Structure formats: structure tokens, C-alpha cells
Short mmCIF file of N, CA and C and ligand atoms in Angstrom, two decimals:
data_model
loop_
_atom_site.label_atom_id
_atom_site.label_comp_id
_atom_site.label_asym_id
_atom_site.label_seq_id
_atom_site.Cartn_x
_atom_site.Cartn_y
_atom_site.Cartn_z
N MET A 590 23.62 200.46 -54.97
CA MET A 590 23.24 199.71 -53.77
C MET A 590 24.14 198.47 -53.60
N ALA A 591 24.26 197.70 -54.68
CA ALA A 591 25.08 196.49 -54.65
C ALA A 591 26.54 196.86 -54.37
N LEU A 592 26.97 197.97 -54.97
CA LEU A 592 28.36 198.42 -54.80
C LEU A 592 28.63 198.77 -53.33
N GLN A 593 27.61 199.47 -52.75
CA GLN A 593 27.76 199.88 -51.35
C GLN A 593 27.90 198.67 -50.43
N LYS A 594 27.11 197.64 -50.75
CA LYS A 594 27.14 196.42 -49.95
C LYS A 594 28.52 195.76 -50.07
N THR A 595 29.02 195.72 -51.31
CA THR A 595 30.34 195.13 -51.54
C THR A 595 31.40 195.89 -50.76
N LEU A 596 31.29 197.23 -50.81
CA LEU A 596 32.28 198.05 -50.10
C LEU A 596 32.22 197.80 -48.60
N SER A 597 30.99 197.65 -48.05
CA SER A 597 30.85 197.40 -46.62
C SER A 597 31.53 196.08 -46.26
N TRP A 598 31.31 195.08 -47.12
CA TRP A 598 31.93 193.78 -46.86
C TRP A 598 33.44 193.88 -46.89
N LEU A 599 33.94 194.61 -47.87
CA LEU A 599 35.39 194.77 -47.98
C LEU A 599 35.95 195.46 -46.75
N LEU A 600 35.22 196.49 -46.28
CA LEU A 600 35.66 197.22 -45.11
C LEU A 600 35.68 196.31 -43.89
N LEU A 601 34.62 195.50 -43.76
CA LEU A 601 34.52 194.57 -42.65
C LEU A 601 35.68 193.58 -42.70
N LEU A 602 35.95 193.08 -43.90
CA LEU A 602 37.04 192.11 -44.10
C LEU A 602 38.38 192.73 -43.69
N LEU A 603 38.56 193.97 -44.14
CA LEU A 603 39.81 194.68 -43.84
C LEU A 603 39.99 194.84 -42.34
N LEU A 604 38.90 195.26 -41.67
CA LEU A 604 38.96 195.46 -40.22
C LEU A 604 39.24 194.15 -39.51
N THR A 605 38.62 193.06 -40.00
CA THR A 605 38.84 191.75 -39.39
C THR A 605 40.31 191.36 -39.50
N LEU A 606 40.86 191.57 -40.72
CA LEU A 606 42.26 191.23 -40.95
C LEU A 606 43.18 192.05 -40.04
N LEU A 607 42.86 193.35 -39.93
CA LEU A 607 43.65 194.23 -39.07
C LEU A 607 43.57 193.74 -37.62
N GLY A 608 42.37 193.34 -37.21
CA GLY A 608 42.14 192.87 -35.85
C GLY A 608 42.97 191.63 -35.58
N LEU A 609 42.95 190.68 -36.52
CA LEU A 609 43.72 189.45 -36.36
C LEU A 609 45.20 189.75 -36.23
N ARG A 610 45.62 190.72 -37.03
CA ARG A 610 47.03 191.10 -37.04
C ARG A 610 47.44 191.62 -35.65
N LEU A 611 46.52 192.40 -35.03
CA LEU A 611 46.82 193.02 -33.74
C LEU A 611 46.91 192.00 -32.61
N VAL A 612 46.07 190.95 -32.67
CA VAL A 612 46.09 189.99 -31.57
C VAL A 612 47.12 188.89 -31.78
N GLN A 613 47.83 188.95 -32.91
CA GLN A 613 48.86 187.94 -33.14
C GLN A 613 49.97 188.06 -32.11
N PRO A 614 50.53 186.91 -31.70
CA PRO A 614 51.64 187.00 -30.76
C PRO A 614 52.81 187.77 -31.36
N SER A 615 53.65 188.31 -30.49
CA SER A 615 54.75 189.12 -30.96
C SER A 615 55.72 188.29 -31.79
N TYR A 616 56.59 188.96 -32.50
CA TYR A 616 57.57 188.33 -33.37
C TYR A 616 58.37 187.25 -32.63
N GLY A 617 58.86 187.59 -31.44
CA GLY A 617 59.65 186.66 -30.65
C GLY A 617 58.87 185.41 -30.28
N GLN A 618 57.58 185.60 -29.93
CA GLN A 618 56.74 184.46 -29.59
C GLN A 618 56.54 183.54 -30.79
N ASN A 619 56.37 184.14 -31.98
CA ASN A 619 56.25 183.34 -33.21
C ASN A 619 57.50 182.52 -33.44
N MET A 620 58.66 183.16 -33.25
CA MET A 620 59.93 182.49 -33.48
C MET A 620 60.10 181.34 -32.49
N TYR A 621 59.66 181.59 -31.25
CA TYR A 621 59.75 180.57 -30.19
C TYR A 621 58.88 179.37 -30.56
N GLN A 622 57.65 179.64 -30.99
CA GLN A 622 56.74 178.56 -31.39
C GLN A 622 57.32 177.78 -32.56
N ARG A 623 57.93 178.49 -33.50
CA ARG A 623 58.54 177.87 -34.67
C ARG A 623 59.71 176.98 -34.26
N PHE A 624 60.50 177.50 -33.32
CA PHE A 624 61.64 176.74 -32.81
C PHE A 624 61.16 175.43 -32.19
N LEU A 625 60.11 175.52 -31.37
CA LEU A 625 59.56 174.33 -30.72
C LEU A 625 59.11 173.32 -31.76
N GLY A 626 58.39 173.80 -32.77
CA GLY A 626 57.86 172.91 -33.80
C GLY A 626 58.96 172.26 -34.64
N GLN A 627 60.01 173.03 -34.93
CA GLN A 627 61.04 172.52 -35.83
C GLN A 627 62.14 171.75 -35.13
N HIS A 628 62.39 172.06 -33.86
CA HIS A 628 63.61 171.53 -33.25
C HIS A 628 63.44 170.82 -31.92
N VAL A 629 62.23 170.77 -31.37
CA VAL A 629 62.09 170.16 -30.05
C VAL A 629 61.10 169.00 -30.09
N ASP A 630 61.56 167.83 -29.65
CA ASP A 630 60.70 166.65 -29.55
C ASP A 630 61.11 165.84 -28.33
N PRO A 631 60.49 166.12 -27.15
CA PRO A 631 60.86 165.40 -25.93
C PRO A 631 60.21 164.02 -25.86
N THR A 632 59.40 163.63 -26.87
CA THR A 632 58.67 162.36 -26.79
C THR A 632 59.56 161.16 -27.06
N VAL A 633 60.73 161.37 -27.66
CA VAL A 633 61.67 160.26 -27.89
C VAL A 633 63.06 160.68 -27.41
N THR A 634 63.97 159.69 -27.27
CA THR A 634 65.33 160.04 -26.85
C THR A 634 66.30 160.02 -28.01
N GLY A 635 65.85 159.53 -29.16
CA GLY A 635 66.70 159.50 -30.35
C GLY A 635 65.89 158.95 -31.51
N GLY A 636 66.23 159.38 -32.72
CA GLY A 636 65.47 158.93 -33.89
C GLY A 636 66.34 158.18 -34.88
N ASN A 637 65.69 157.30 -35.69
CA ASN A 637 66.40 156.60 -36.77
C ASN A 637 65.99 157.21 -38.13
N ASN A 638 66.42 156.59 -39.22
CA ASN A 638 66.11 157.14 -40.55
C ASN A 638 64.60 157.33 -40.75
N LEU A 639 63.82 156.35 -40.31
CA LEU A 639 62.38 156.45 -40.48
C LEU A 639 61.81 157.64 -39.71
N TYR A 640 62.36 157.87 -38.52
CA TYR A 640 61.95 159.02 -37.70
C TYR A 640 62.16 160.32 -38.50
N CYS A 641 63.34 160.44 -39.11
CA CYS A 641 63.62 161.65 -39.90
C CYS A 641 62.70 161.72 -41.10
N ASN A 642 62.52 160.62 -41.80
CA ASN A 642 61.59 160.60 -42.94
C ASN A 642 60.24 161.15 -42.53
N ASN A 643 59.75 160.66 -41.41
CA ASN A 643 58.39 161.01 -40.98
C ASN A 643 58.28 162.42 -40.43
N THR A 644 59.27 162.87 -39.66
CA THR A 644 59.15 164.18 -39.04
C THR A 644 59.46 165.30 -40.02
N MET A 645 60.17 165.00 -41.09
CA MET A 645 60.58 166.06 -42.01
C MET A 645 59.67 166.18 -43.22
N LYS A 646 58.77 165.22 -43.44
CA LYS A 646 58.07 165.18 -44.73
C LYS A 646 56.92 166.17 -44.88
N THR A 647 56.59 166.90 -43.83
CA THR A 647 55.51 167.88 -43.97
C THR A 647 55.98 169.15 -44.67
N GLN A 648 57.27 169.27 -44.88
CA GLN A 648 57.81 170.47 -45.52
C GLN A 648 57.45 170.50 -47.01
N PHE A 649 57.48 171.68 -47.62
CA PHE A 649 57.19 171.83 -49.05
C PHE A 649 58.33 171.25 -49.88
N SER A 650 59.54 171.41 -49.38
CA SER A 650 60.67 170.77 -50.04
C SER A 650 61.34 169.90 -48.98
N CYS A 651 62.21 169.02 -49.41
CA CYS A 651 62.93 168.20 -48.44
C CYS A 651 64.06 169.05 -47.88
N LYS A 652 63.90 169.49 -46.64
CA LYS A 652 64.93 170.32 -46.02
C LYS A 652 66.24 169.53 -45.97
N ARG A 653 67.35 170.18 -46.25
CA ARG A 653 68.64 169.47 -46.32
C ARG A 653 69.07 168.91 -44.98
N PHE A 654 68.84 169.69 -43.93
CA PHE A 654 69.35 169.30 -42.63
C PHE A 654 68.47 169.85 -41.52
N ASN A 655 68.25 169.05 -40.50
CA ASN A 655 67.51 169.56 -39.34
C ASN A 655 67.90 168.78 -38.10
N THR A 656 67.97 169.48 -36.99
CA THR A 656 68.29 168.84 -35.72
C THR A 656 67.08 168.89 -34.80
N PHE A 657 66.75 167.74 -34.22
CA PHE A 657 65.71 167.67 -33.20
C PHE A 657 66.37 167.45 -31.85
N ILE A 658 65.97 168.27 -30.89
CA ILE A 658 66.50 168.15 -29.52
C ILE A 658 65.49 167.34 -28.70
N HIS A 659 66.00 166.27 -28.07
CA HIS A 659 65.12 165.41 -27.28
C HIS A 659 65.29 165.70 -25.80
N GLU A 660 64.85 166.86 -25.39
CA GLU A 660 64.90 167.27 -23.99
C GLU A 660 63.61 168.03 -23.70
N ASN A 661 63.28 168.15 -22.40
CA ASN A 661 62.11 168.96 -22.05
C ASN A 661 62.41 170.41 -22.36
N ILE A 662 61.37 171.16 -22.63
CA ILE A 662 61.54 172.56 -22.99
C ILE A 662 62.20 173.33 -21.86
N GLY A 663 61.93 172.93 -20.61
CA GLY A 663 62.56 173.60 -19.46
C GLY A 663 64.08 173.48 -19.51
N THR A 664 64.55 172.29 -19.88
CA THR A 664 65.99 172.05 -20.00
C THR A 664 66.59 172.95 -21.08
N ILE A 665 65.86 173.10 -22.18
CA ILE A 665 66.38 173.89 -23.30
C ILE A 665 66.37 175.38 -22.94
N ILE A 666 65.30 175.81 -22.26
CA ILE A 666 65.22 177.22 -21.85
C ILE A 666 66.37 177.54 -20.88
N SER A 667 66.74 176.57 -20.05
CA SER A 667 67.81 176.83 -19.07
C SER A 667 69.16 177.06 -19.77
N ILE A 668 69.31 176.54 -20.99
CA ILE A 668 70.54 176.80 -21.77
C ILE A 668 70.65 178.30 -22.07
N CYS A 669 69.50 178.97 -22.21
CA CYS A 669 69.47 180.41 -22.51
C CYS A 669 70.13 181.24 -21.40
N SER A 670 70.22 180.68 -20.18
CA SER A 670 70.80 181.47 -19.09
C SER A 670 72.29 181.19 -18.91
N THR A 671 72.90 180.40 -19.81
CA THR A 671 74.34 180.21 -19.76
C THR A 671 75.04 181.38 -20.46
N THR A 672 76.35 181.40 -20.37
CA THR A 672 77.16 182.50 -20.94
C THR A 672 76.84 182.74 -22.42
N ASN A 673 76.76 184.02 -22.79
CA ASN A 673 76.53 184.36 -24.20
C ASN A 673 77.76 184.01 -25.03
N ILE A 674 77.53 183.43 -26.20
CA ILE A 674 78.62 183.21 -27.15
C ILE A 674 78.17 183.71 -28.53
N GLN A 675 79.11 183.77 -29.45
CA GLN A 675 78.79 184.32 -30.76
C GLN A 675 78.03 183.31 -31.64
N CYS A 676 76.97 183.80 -32.30
CA CYS A 676 76.23 182.97 -33.26
C CYS A 676 76.97 183.00 -34.60
N LYS A 677 76.56 182.11 -35.52
CA LYS A 677 77.17 182.09 -36.85
C LYS A 677 77.01 183.43 -37.56
N ASN A 678 75.90 184.15 -37.26
CA ASN A 678 75.67 185.44 -37.93
C ASN A 678 76.38 186.60 -37.25
N GLY A 679 77.19 186.29 -36.22
CA GLY A 679 77.96 187.33 -35.56
C GLY A 679 77.30 187.91 -34.32
N LYS A 680 75.97 187.70 -34.17
CA LYS A 680 75.29 188.23 -32.99
C LYS A 680 75.75 187.48 -31.75
N MET A 681 75.61 188.13 -30.60
CA MET A 681 76.14 187.56 -29.35
C MET A 681 75.06 186.94 -28.47
N ASN A 682 73.91 186.59 -29.05
CA ASN A 682 72.84 186.05 -28.20
C ASN A 682 72.72 184.53 -28.29
N CYS A 683 73.85 183.85 -28.54
CA CYS A 683 73.83 182.39 -28.59
C CYS A 683 74.32 181.78 -27.28
N HIS A 684 73.94 180.53 -27.07
CA HIS A 684 74.27 179.81 -25.84
C HIS A 684 74.48 178.35 -26.19
N ALA A 685 75.41 177.70 -25.49
CA ALA A 685 75.72 176.30 -25.79
C ALA A 685 75.30 175.40 -24.64
N GLY A 686 74.89 174.18 -25.00
CA GLY A 686 74.54 173.18 -24.00
C GLY A 686 74.68 171.80 -24.60
N VAL A 687 74.81 170.78 -23.74
CA VAL A 687 74.92 169.41 -24.22
C VAL A 687 73.56 168.73 -24.04
N VAL A 688 73.01 168.23 -25.14
CA VAL A 688 71.66 167.65 -25.13
C VAL A 688 71.58 166.41 -26.03
N LYS A 689 70.52 165.64 -25.86
CA LYS A 689 70.28 164.50 -26.74
C LYS A 689 69.63 165.03 -28.02
N VAL A 690 70.18 164.63 -29.16
CA VAL A 690 69.65 165.12 -30.44
C VAL A 690 69.54 164.00 -31.47
N THR A 691 68.77 164.29 -32.51
CA THR A 691 68.83 163.52 -33.74
C THR A 691 69.11 164.53 -34.86
N ASP A 692 70.22 164.31 -35.57
CA ASP A 692 70.53 165.13 -36.74
C ASP A 692 70.00 164.38 -37.96
N CYS A 693 69.15 165.05 -38.73
CA CYS A 693 68.60 164.45 -39.94
C CYS A 693 69.24 165.12 -41.15
N ALA A 694 69.93 164.31 -41.97
CA ALA A 694 70.60 164.85 -43.17
C ALA A 694 70.02 164.18 -44.40
N ILE A 695 69.72 164.96 -45.41
CA ILE A 695 69.11 164.42 -46.64
C ILE A 695 70.11 163.54 -47.39
N MET A 696 69.56 162.49 -48.01
CA MET A 696 70.40 161.62 -48.84
C MET A 696 69.99 161.83 -50.29
N GLY A 697 70.83 162.42 -51.06
CA GLY A 697 70.55 162.63 -52.49
C GLY A 697 69.51 163.70 -52.73
N ARG A 698 69.06 163.82 -53.96
CA ARG A 698 68.07 164.83 -54.33
C ARG A 698 66.70 164.18 -54.31
N THR A 699 65.89 164.53 -53.32
CA THR A 699 64.56 163.93 -53.23
C THR A 699 63.51 165.02 -53.10
N LEU A 700 62.28 164.66 -53.41
CA LEU A 700 61.17 165.60 -53.31
C LEU A 700 60.09 165.02 -52.40
N PRO A 701 59.33 165.88 -51.70
CA PRO A 701 58.26 165.39 -50.84
C PRO A 701 57.24 164.63 -51.68
N PRO A 702 56.55 163.59 -51.17
CA PRO A 702 56.71 163.11 -49.79
C PRO A 702 57.85 162.10 -49.64
N LYS A 703 58.65 161.91 -50.68
CA LYS A 703 59.72 160.91 -50.62
C LYS A 703 61.03 161.52 -50.17
N CYS A 704 61.03 162.12 -49.01
CA CYS A 704 62.26 162.69 -48.49
C CYS A 704 63.02 161.57 -47.78
N ASN A 705 64.24 161.37 -48.22
CA ASN A 705 65.04 160.24 -47.75
C ASN A 705 66.17 160.75 -46.84
N TYR A 706 66.10 160.38 -45.56
CA TYR A 706 67.04 160.96 -44.60
C TYR A 706 67.95 159.94 -43.93
N GLN A 707 69.11 160.42 -43.58
CA GLN A 707 70.06 159.67 -42.77
C GLN A 707 70.03 160.29 -41.39
N ALA A 708 69.73 159.47 -40.38
CA ALA A 708 69.64 159.98 -39.02
C ALA A 708 70.92 159.70 -38.25
N LYS A 709 71.26 160.63 -37.36
CA LYS A 709 72.38 160.38 -36.46
C LYS A 709 71.97 160.85 -35.07
N ALA A 710 71.68 159.88 -34.21
CA ALA A 710 71.28 160.21 -32.84
C ALA A 710 72.54 160.29 -31.98
N SER A 711 72.62 161.32 -31.16
CA SER A 711 73.78 161.44 -30.28
C SER A 711 73.48 162.39 -29.13
N THR A 712 74.43 162.47 -28.22
CA THR A 712 74.37 163.50 -27.18
C THR A 712 75.50 164.45 -27.53
N ARG A 713 75.18 165.69 -27.86
CA ARG A 713 76.23 166.59 -28.32
C ARG A 713 75.97 168.03 -27.89
N ARG A 714 76.97 168.84 -28.11
CA ARG A 714 76.89 170.26 -27.80
C ARG A 714 76.10 170.94 -28.92
N VAL A 715 75.08 171.67 -28.56
CA VAL A 715 74.34 172.46 -29.55
C VAL A 715 74.45 173.93 -29.19
N VAL A 716 74.23 174.79 -30.16
CA VAL A 716 74.24 176.23 -29.93
C VAL A 716 72.90 176.79 -30.40
N ILE A 717 72.21 177.48 -29.49
CA ILE A 717 70.91 178.06 -29.82
C ILE A 717 70.94 179.57 -29.53
N ALA A 718 70.14 180.32 -30.28
CA ALA A 718 70.01 181.75 -30.03
C ALA A 718 68.75 181.96 -29.19
N CYS A 719 68.84 182.87 -28.21
CA CYS A 719 67.70 183.14 -27.35
C CYS A 719 67.35 184.62 -27.41
N GLU A 720 66.04 184.91 -27.23
CA GLU A 720 65.57 186.30 -27.23
C GLU A 720 64.43 186.43 -26.25
N GLY A 721 64.13 187.69 -25.89
CA GLY A 721 62.96 188.00 -25.09
C GLY A 721 63.27 188.12 -23.62
N ASN A 722 62.24 188.45 -22.87
CA ASN A 722 62.33 188.59 -21.43
C ASN A 722 61.05 187.99 -20.82
N PRO A 723 61.10 186.79 -20.27
CA PRO A 723 62.28 185.94 -20.07
C PRO A 723 62.84 185.39 -21.40
N LEU A 724 64.13 185.03 -21.38
CA LEU A 724 64.78 184.50 -22.57
C LEU A 724 64.20 183.15 -22.98
N VAL A 725 63.88 183.03 -24.27
CA VAL A 725 63.43 181.75 -24.81
C VAL A 725 64.21 181.47 -26.10
N PRO A 726 64.38 180.19 -26.45
CA PRO A 726 65.11 179.87 -27.69
C PRO A 726 64.30 180.27 -28.92
N VAL A 727 64.96 180.91 -29.89
CA VAL A 727 64.25 181.34 -31.10
C VAL A 727 64.93 180.85 -32.38
N HIS A 728 66.12 180.27 -32.24
CA HIS A 728 66.86 179.89 -33.45
C HIS A 728 67.87 178.79 -33.13
N PHE A 729 67.92 177.77 -33.98
CA PHE A 729 68.92 176.72 -33.80
C PHE A 729 70.12 177.10 -34.63
N ASP A 730 71.27 177.32 -33.97
CA ASP A 730 72.44 177.84 -34.69
C ASP A 730 73.33 176.72 -35.23
N ARG A 731 73.68 175.76 -34.38
CA ARG A 731 74.57 174.69 -34.83
C ARG A 731 74.65 173.56 -33.80
C1 NAG B 2158 62.87 157.02 -46.12
O1 NAG B 2158 62.21 157.47 -47.30
C2 NAG B 2158 62.84 157.07 -48.51
C3 NAG B 2158 62.08 157.74 -49.65
O2 NAG B 2158 60.72 157.47 -49.62
C4 NAG B 2158 62.88 155.54 -48.59
O3 NAG B 2158 63.57 155.17 -49.78
C5 NAG B 2158 63.59 154.99 -47.38
O4 NAG B 2158 63.55 153.56 -47.39
C6 NAG B 2158 62.95 155.50 -46.12
N1 NAG B 2158 63.70 155.04 -44.96
C7 NAG B 2158 63.16 154.28 -44.02
C8 NAG B 2158 64.06 153.83 -42.92
O5 NAG B 2158 61.98 153.92 -44.05
#
């Protein structure tokens, strides 16, 4: 009797997990959300060292390098409709645009939460990879 109950619970759990899996957004949507979280911050126009310290410290390790784009998402999505160029991995779904950014580079060997960053705010050419229909940014290339 107890075993049967346990099995029913396990079955229910399995079905729940399968259900969650089915309603998850598609791979491209996940990548898009990840891109937004990791690389887009329209709330500021440029960051300093403290900005990088604070925005990067939620990671499990201190990421070596990260770029934040300080533009509205609409502006970034419009870069996806420019001419295709080659990405670093050889694929042809990259696009270039000039945007306001903060490049955060790690200084020395540090561990969270003491990630020590050097910030460089500038307006520069960035290259992003886009996917989907409509095209959305899914990867920061360079
Ligand atoms: C960034 O974090 C490091 C490590 O905690 C610290 O030494 C450094 O002073 C911080 N930089 C700023 C500008 O607060």
C-alpha cells in the first residue's frame, strides 16, 4: 500500500516535470532572455568600476569579461536587420552596430563576491548574433 502511494507520487512528479518542460519557452527564447539579462542595461548610459563590480557579482565565478549595451532593446533588435556578417564561430548570423557600452574586464584572480573589475565605457561597434522569426539577439559576439 505504502509502495503504491510512493509510486503514484513519483508518477505525478514525473508528469509535472514533463509538463513544465513542455510549456518552457523555446530554445531561442531562452537564449534571448539570457542575452537581455547578461548584456542589456538601458537604465544607464555608461558604467564605472563599481557598476561592473555590482552587476557581475551574482555569477558563481568572476566572469573574465562582459559587455553591457546601454540602448533600448528596440535599438538592439534593429541591429539584427542589418547585413549579415561572419561570427567568431564562422556562422553567418552576426550583425554589427554602433552602441553605448560598458566593457567590464576582471583585474587579477578574484572570487565572488569580491570580483574586482575595470570598466571601460564607450560608444563602439559591437557584433551580435541573431536568431528566430522575428530575429532577436541571442549571443554577444564581440
Ligand atoms: C570592486 O571590488 C573589489 C573587490 O571587492 C574592490 O577591491 C574594489 O575597490 C571595488 N571597486 C570599486 C570601485 O568599488
